[in-house]
Amino acid sequence: MSIFEKIKESSVSRRTFLKWSGVSATPIVFGGVATKKYLKPKAVAATQKDDEETIIPTCGTTNCGGRCLIKTHVKDGKIVRITTDDAEEDSLICPQIRACLRGRSYRKFVYNPNRLKYPMKRVGKRGEGKFERISWDEAIDTIYKETKRITDKYGPASRYSTYASGNWGGIASGRTMFKKLMALTGGYLGYHNTYSSAQTSNATPYTYGTGATGSSLDSLVNSKLIILWGHNPAETIFGTSNFYLKRAKEAGAKIYVVDPRYTNSGIGLADEWFPIRPTTDNALMDAMTYVILTEKLHDKDFLDKYCIGHDEDHMPENIPEGESLESYILGKKDGIEKTPEWAEKICGLPANKIRQLARDYAMAKPAALLQGYGPQRHMNGEQIVRGATVLASLTGNVGKNGGWASGQGGFSRTSVASVPQVENPLGITIPCFLWTDAVTHGTEMSADDGVRGLKDGETLPSNIKLIFNLAGNALLNQHGDINETAKILEDESLVEFIVVSDVFMTPSAKFADILLPSNTFFERHDIGLPWGYGDYAILSQKVSENLYESKSDYEWLTLLAEKMGVKDKFTEGKTEKDWARWVVEETKKQDPSFSTWEQMQKNGIHKWKFDKPTIGFEKQISDPENNPFPTPSGKIEIFSKDLWDMDNHEEIPAIPKHIAVGEGPESELTKKYPLQMIGWHYKRRCHSIHDNNPWMEEAGKQEMWVNEMDAQKRNLKDGDIAKVFNDRGVVQIPVKITNKIVPGVVAIPQGAWYTPNKDGIDTRGSINVLTTLKPSPLAKGNPQHTNLVEVEKI
Ligand code: SF4
């Protein structure tokens, strides 16, 4: 069956297919289930009445890769029901943006009786969770005085806002507005990276010169084979990934999943699961490269024309013999050929399966290797990212429709206007994961620790002394090594003042000195954009007035700005709604096809439509003379001279390779802690949000996956409560025995709220009790999936 016939059988529209394929005149008769399904149009309108309910469209601004259309049905000022995008059109060029189960449970978020209702000040020891109600006046006055005292004593580099993603809106989140206020009043210590993607955002540019890799998702319907490598969009939600993966499958693409777990994406989409041990991805990639090179399945013309470092004839100047990818793979220097049999011992996937995976990927043209962010959140995560970029280049799948330039995947072809920022006069940033280091010994931290903005030989001017933690749980729960982090926070001689603003009393909120009740996105305006993959923007629209005494971060920071004498510069005379309108109107000036403010209010969403996929690096491949890759060599750098020059060839090699990690399957520590432990983003939470949502508790219990063989060895039965431990702490959690996880590995879904008992043992299954504060070597990112533990029945 030709690709044309396959797509004809799917729900792809004729117009779209003709434009993409270049086919011009074949008559097609459409009908059948896919077309009939959308015959009944239902408009989305702010003023639409439905049994006296007013429907107001909005959008969640939590840090979810989705950003979906949430249609709130409001009656007597209260949200009585939530529905989602049911637009008439649901096609390749205009998919519906439907909410997931979390989105449909938002009423239990906004009307949760446990919301923080008024400002409070700490009365017990820090972290104990004892607070007393105060007025907003007292709260703002205390914050003002403490900010002034600490700034006068330690300088602006002592002021820090922790990484926080509970409000990931585009215009006025606390993290954005903190930066503006502090920049207007002398500066602050900034951060770079994210907790999600530090390794890939730092490593990918060493190959391509940019992290904007991948292509638009609609290109996937042209793929013959798609490999989801540690990628689980069914639960994590990356824009419209699931929609396009389903369409690709209908069009005939095979889908493989490489993962230690047989994920929901695997269950729903995959033709085959290739299970591997965590941290061993590069052993598998090395062996795939061995098969592809020795069986001459590589695209030699592509490599010779566009790449550098693949063999000894294509190396940068002044690099000694034997450092190319080919030399490493064939063992010319270390004497170890990276055969499938070699890799099998490390990654656990049988050699014949490694050969199959390599051959299928190399021979299915075009093929797309999509990597999720899970595999890169390892101690050797940078290698895993660059290994995938090499496989894509080796097989000539970069710059091709249906191929995929693997790596960060930050490709985006749509954008909206950015709210103007104020430059930080201090100009110094730390890797966000290293804030605890900057608390305990910031004045010893230099560029070697990943600090940016310092001159040669300089260190940070101050330790962190003042923390604003706004809509974030990375102050404790989402950071590494919770027990160690709690000790640092409890010590009032280190951080002298902590402000927290949140919707609930999270484990992080308990460490506040002043605790402020935040409103939710239902009570304010903002703009929502998906993580790169998705051609749409949503107006996050106010549906309700602030509940209780809550305020948005923008509202109370404006009060603080007034006290600091910079209110006018801070707000520029605008409310959050004014800023949202400004973004819409500025975007329309740049792109006349964009919706008007009135249309956005009515429809809630703007969907861009494209006639054909946009292919990452298409120009670099079709016209390399005029469009070099933005790397030092102008080519795809399989060998990176920049990495070579760092002169740390064991930890940070110039070509990606398997590096055994301290807490991996090859580690000595396995004698004490024999099980690898990983986390994953669970469908029932968005990071740690919704852990206290009763509907989500019904949708997915907090439990640890254990393979049957490991359970038998420990006499564990399904539902038993187990103790999981290592040198960093102890967690109690129910056990789910399943063969959907490889032997030797356990998995705890991330985001459960740390709930210690009197002995300091977490009773909720909060994974970061067991994770480390040690960062990955290049990005200084969090390696939260690289852990060894032991499990015992209680
Ligand atoms: S949690 Fe994410 S995927 Fe689910 S409805 Fe909200 S924005 Fe959409």
PDB file of N, CA, C and O and ligand atoms in Angstrom, residues 59-70 84 97-104 106 235-237 239 521 536 685-686 690, ligand 1:
ATOM      1  N   CYS A  59      -7.417  28.659  30.086  1.00  0.00           N
ATOM      2  CA  CYS A  59      -6.321  27.726  29.856  1.00  0.00           C
ATOM      3  C   CYS A  59      -5.485  27.624  31.117  1.00  0.00           C
ATOM      4  O   CYS A  59      -5.216  28.639  31.763  1.00  0.00           O
ATOM      5  N   GLY A  60      -5.092  26.422  31.479  1.00  0.00           N
ATOM      6  CA  GLY A  60      -4.227  26.220  32.630  1.00  0.00           C
ATOM      7  C   GLY A  60      -2.837  26.772  32.357  1.00  0.00           C
ATOM      8  O   GLY A  60      -2.309  26.590  31.261  1.00  0.00           O
ATOM      9  N   THR A  61      -2.248  27.445  33.347  1.00  0.00           N
ATOM     10  CA  THR A  61      -0.887  27.963  33.144  1.00  0.00           C
ATOM     11  C   THR A  61       0.099  27.261  34.071  1.00  0.00           C
ATOM     12  O   THR A  61       1.120  27.831  34.448  1.00  0.00           O
ATOM     13  N   THR A  62      -0.215  26.036  34.459  1.00  0.00           N
ATOM     14  CA  THR A  62       0.789  25.251  35.180  1.00  0.00           C
ATOM     15  C   THR A  62       1.841  24.809  34.163  1.00  0.00           C
ATOM     16  O   THR A  62       1.633  24.906  32.953  1.00  0.00           O
ATOM     17  N   ASN A  63       2.974  24.309  34.662  1.00  0.00           N
ATOM     18  CA  ASN A  63       4.068  23.963  33.751  1.00  0.00           C
ATOM     19  C   ASN A  63       3.822  22.604  33.104  1.00  0.00           C
ATOM     20  O   ASN A  63       4.514  21.629  33.366  1.00  0.00           O
ATOM     21  N   CYS A  64       2.817  22.574  32.263  1.00  0.00           N
ATOM     22  CA  CYS A  64       2.469  21.363  31.530  1.00  0.00           C
ATOM     23  C   CYS A  64       2.773  21.633  30.071  1.00  0.00           C
ATOM     24  O   CYS A  64       2.567  22.743  29.591  1.00  0.00           O
ATOM     25  N   GLY A  65       3.253  20.614  29.377  1.00  0.00           N
ATOM     26  CA  GLY A  65       3.562  20.796  27.958  1.00  0.00           C
ATOM     27  C   GLY A  65       2.336  20.912  27.095  1.00  0.00           C
ATOM     28  O   GLY A  65       2.432  21.126  25.883  1.00  0.00           O
ATOM     29  N   GLY A  66       1.168  20.770  27.726  1.00  0.00           N
ATOM     30  CA  GLY A  66      -0.065  20.838  26.943  1.00  0.00           C
ATOM     31  C   GLY A  66      -0.519  22.267  26.708  1.00  0.00           C
ATOM     32  O   GLY A  66      -0.222  22.868  25.704  1.00  0.00           O
ATOM     33  N   ARG A  67      -1.159  22.881  27.663  1.00  0.00           N
ATOM     34  CA  ARG A  67      -1.874  24.158  27.523  1.00  0.00           C
ATOM     35  C   ARG A  67      -3.095  23.918  26.651  1.00  0.00           C
ATOM     36  O   ARG A  67      -3.056  24.124  25.437  1.00  0.00           O
ATOM     37  N   CYS A  68      -4.157  23.482  27.281  1.00  0.00           N
ATOM     38  CA  CYS A  68      -5.328  23.060  26.527  1.00  0.00           C
ATOM     39  C   CYS A  68      -6.472  24.036  26.742  1.00  0.00           C
ATOM     40  O   CYS A  68      -6.480  24.806  27.688  1.00  0.00           O
ATOM     41  N   LEU A  69      -7.437  23.932  25.835  1.00  0.00           N
ATOM     42  CA  LEU A  69      -8.610  24.781  25.945  1.00  0.00           C
ATOM     43  C   LEU A  69      -9.506  24.226  27.051  1.00  0.00           C
ATOM     44  O   LEU A  69      -9.988  23.093  26.963  1.00  0.00           O
ATOM     45  N   ILE A  70      -9.689  25.040  28.087  1.00  0.00           N
ATOM     46  CA  ILE A  70     -10.557  24.659  29.205  1.00  0.00           C
ATOM     47  C   ILE A  70     -11.815  25.507  29.084  1.00  0.00           C
ATOM     48  O   ILE A  70     -11.753  26.736  29.203  1.00  0.00           O
ATOM     49  N   THR A  84     -14.108  20.810  27.095  1.00  0.00           N
ATOM     50  CA  THR A  84     -12.883  21.217  26.409  1.00  0.00           C
ATOM     51  C   THR A  84     -13.142  21.413  24.919  1.00  0.00           C
ATOM     52  O   THR A  84     -14.297  21.490  24.487  1.00  0.00           O
ATOM     53  N   ILE A  97      -7.634  20.959  20.638  1.00  0.00           N
ATOM     54  CA  ILE A  97      -6.691  21.052  21.758  1.00  0.00           C
ATOM     55  C   ILE A  97      -7.460  20.635  23.005  1.00  0.00           C
ATOM     56  O   ILE A  97      -7.972  21.461  23.760  1.00  0.00           O
ATOM     57  N   ARG A  98      -7.552  19.336  23.194  1.00  0.00           N
ATOM     58  CA  ARG A  98      -8.424  18.791  24.235  1.00  0.00           C
ATOM     59  C   ARG A  98      -7.679  18.599  25.562  1.00  0.00           C
ATOM     60  O   ARG A  98      -6.529  18.172  25.592  1.00  0.00           O
ATOM     61  N   ALA A  99      -8.388  18.896  26.628  1.00  0.00           N
ATOM     62  CA  ALA A  99      -7.802  18.778  27.973  1.00  0.00           C
ATOM     63  C   ALA A  99      -7.654  17.314  28.366  1.00  0.00           C
ATOM     64  O   ALA A  99      -8.457  16.462  27.980  1.00  0.00           O
ATOM     65  N   CYS A 100      -6.648  17.038  29.173  1.00  0.00           N
ATOM     66  CA  CYS A 100      -6.441  15.692  29.700  1.00  0.00           C
ATOM     67  C   CYS A 100      -7.248  15.535  30.991  1.00  0.00           C
ATOM     68  O   CYS A 100      -7.974  16.431  31.400  1.00  0.00           O
ATOM     69  N   LEU A 101      -7.066  14.403  31.641  1.00  0.00           N
ATOM     70  CA  LEU A 101      -7.849  14.151  32.860  1.00  0.00           C
ATOM     71  C   LEU A 101      -7.550  15.178  33.955  1.00  0.00           C
ATOM     72  O   LEU A 101      -8.423  15.535  34.739  1.00  0.00           O
ATOM     73  N   ARG A 102      -6.311  15.693  33.984  1.00  0.00           N
ATOM     74  CA  ARG A 102      -5.992  16.712  35.000  1.00  0.00           C
ATOM     75  C   ARG A 102      -6.812  17.975  34.741  1.00  0.00           C
ATOM     76  O   ARG A 102      -7.377  18.566  35.655  1.00  0.00           O
ATOM     77  N   GLY A 103      -6.854  18.351  33.475  1.00  0.00           N
ATOM     78  CA  GLY A 103      -7.582  19.557  33.109  1.00  0.00           C
ATOM     79  C   GLY A 103      -9.054  19.460  33.445  1.00  0.00           C
ATOM     80  O   GLY A 103      -9.696  20.445  33.829  1.00  0.00           O
ATOM     81  N   ARG A 104      -9.587  18.272  33.314  1.00  0.00           N
ATOM     82  CA  ARG A 104     -11.023  18.115  33.570  1.00  0.00           C
ATOM     83  C   ARG A 104     -11.332  18.033  35.061  1.00  0.00           C
ATOM     84  O   ARG A 104     -12.494  18.020  35.464  1.00  0.00           O
ATOM     85  N   TYR A 106      -9.969  20.297  37.226  1.00  0.00           N
ATOM     86  CA  TYR A 106      -9.514  21.569  37.815  1.00  0.00           C
ATOM     87  C   TYR A 106     -10.495  22.142  38.845  1.00  0.00           C
ATOM     88  O   TYR A 106     -10.112  22.964  39.669  1.00  0.00           O
ATOM     89  N   GLU A 235       1.409  10.625  28.870  1.00  0.00           N
ATOM     90  CA  GLU A 235       1.251  11.126  30.240  1.00  0.00           C
ATOM     91  C   GLU A 235       1.845  12.515  30.412  1.00  0.00           C
ATOM     92  O   GLU A 235       1.296  13.357  31.106  1.00  0.00           O
ATOM     93  N   THR A 236       3.004  12.742  29.792  1.00  0.00           N
ATOM     94  CA  THR A 236       3.668  14.035  30.005  1.00  0.00           C
ATOM     95  C   THR A 236       2.971  15.152  29.234  1.00  0.00           C
ATOM     96  O   THR A 236       2.929  16.281  29.699  1.00  0.00           O
ATOM     97  N   ILE A 237       2.459  14.850  28.078  1.00  0.00           N
ATOM     98  CA  ILE A 237       1.758  15.800  27.183  1.00  0.00           C
ATOM     99  C   ILE A 237       2.721  16.863  26.634  1.00  0.00           C
ATOM    100  O   ILE A 237       3.141  17.774  27.346  1.00  0.00           O
ATOM    101  N   GLY A 239       2.325  19.358  23.836  1.00  0.00           N
ATOM    102  CA  GLY A 239       1.502  19.966  22.799  1.00  0.00           C
ATOM    103  C   GLY A 239       0.606  18.921  22.146  1.00  0.00           C
ATOM    104  O   GLY A 239      -0.082  18.146  22.814  1.00  0.00           O
ATOM    105  N   PHE A 521      -5.154  30.228  38.223  1.00  0.00           N
ATOM    106  CA  PHE A 521      -5.286  30.830  36.886  1.00  0.00           C
ATOM    107  C   PHE A 521      -6.747  31.121  36.529  1.00  0.00           C
ATOM    108  O   PHE A 521      -7.008  31.889  35.608  1.00  0.00           O
ATOM    109  N   TYR A 536      -0.479  26.893  18.446  1.00  0.00           N
ATOM    110  CA  TYR A 536      -1.616  27.603  19.008  1.00  0.00           C
ATOM    111  C   TYR A 536      -1.195  28.435  20.216  1.00  0.00           C
ATOM    112  O   TYR A 536      -0.142  28.198  20.812  1.00  0.00           O
ATOM    113  N   ARG A 685      -0.685  13.831  37.884  1.00  0.00           N
ATOM    114  CA  ARG A 685      -0.130  15.082  38.410  1.00  0.00           C
ATOM    115  C   ARG A 685       0.539  15.854  37.286  1.00  0.00           C
ATOM    116  O   ARG A 685       0.994  15.272  36.302  1.00  0.00           O
ATOM    117  N   CYS A 686       0.619  17.176  37.449  1.00  0.00           N
ATOM    118  CA  CYS A 686       1.493  17.975  36.605  1.00  0.00           C
ATOM    119  C   CYS A 686       2.627  18.393  37.546  1.00  0.00           C
ATOM    120  O   CYS A 686       2.438  19.255  38.388  1.00  0.00           O
ATOM    121  N   HIS A 690      -1.773  18.766  41.826  1.00  0.00           N
ATOM    122  CA  HIS A 690      -2.860  17.773  41.857  1.00  0.00           C
ATOM    123  C   HIS A 690      -2.567  16.599  42.800  1.00  0.00           C
ATOM    124  O   HIS A 690      -3.358  15.669  42.860  1.00  0.00           O
TER     125      HIS A 690
HETATM  126  S1  SF4 B   1      -2.720  19.440  32.610  1.00  0.00           S
HETATM  127 FE1  SF4 B   1      -1.730  19.966  30.668  1.00  0.00          FE
HETATM  128  S2  SF4 B   1      -2.518  18.488  29.168  1.00  0.00           S
HETATM  129 FE2  SF4 B   1      -3.881  18.467  30.954  1.00  0.00          FE
HETATM  130  S3  SF4 B   1      -5.480  19.948  30.496  1.00  0.00           S
HETATM  131 FE3  SF4 B   1      -3.960  21.066  31.681  1.00  0.00          FE
HETATM  132  S4  SF4 B   1      -2.627  21.949  30.104  1.00  0.00           S
HETATM  133 FE4  SF4 B   1      -3.803  20.331  29.079  1.00  0.00          FE
END
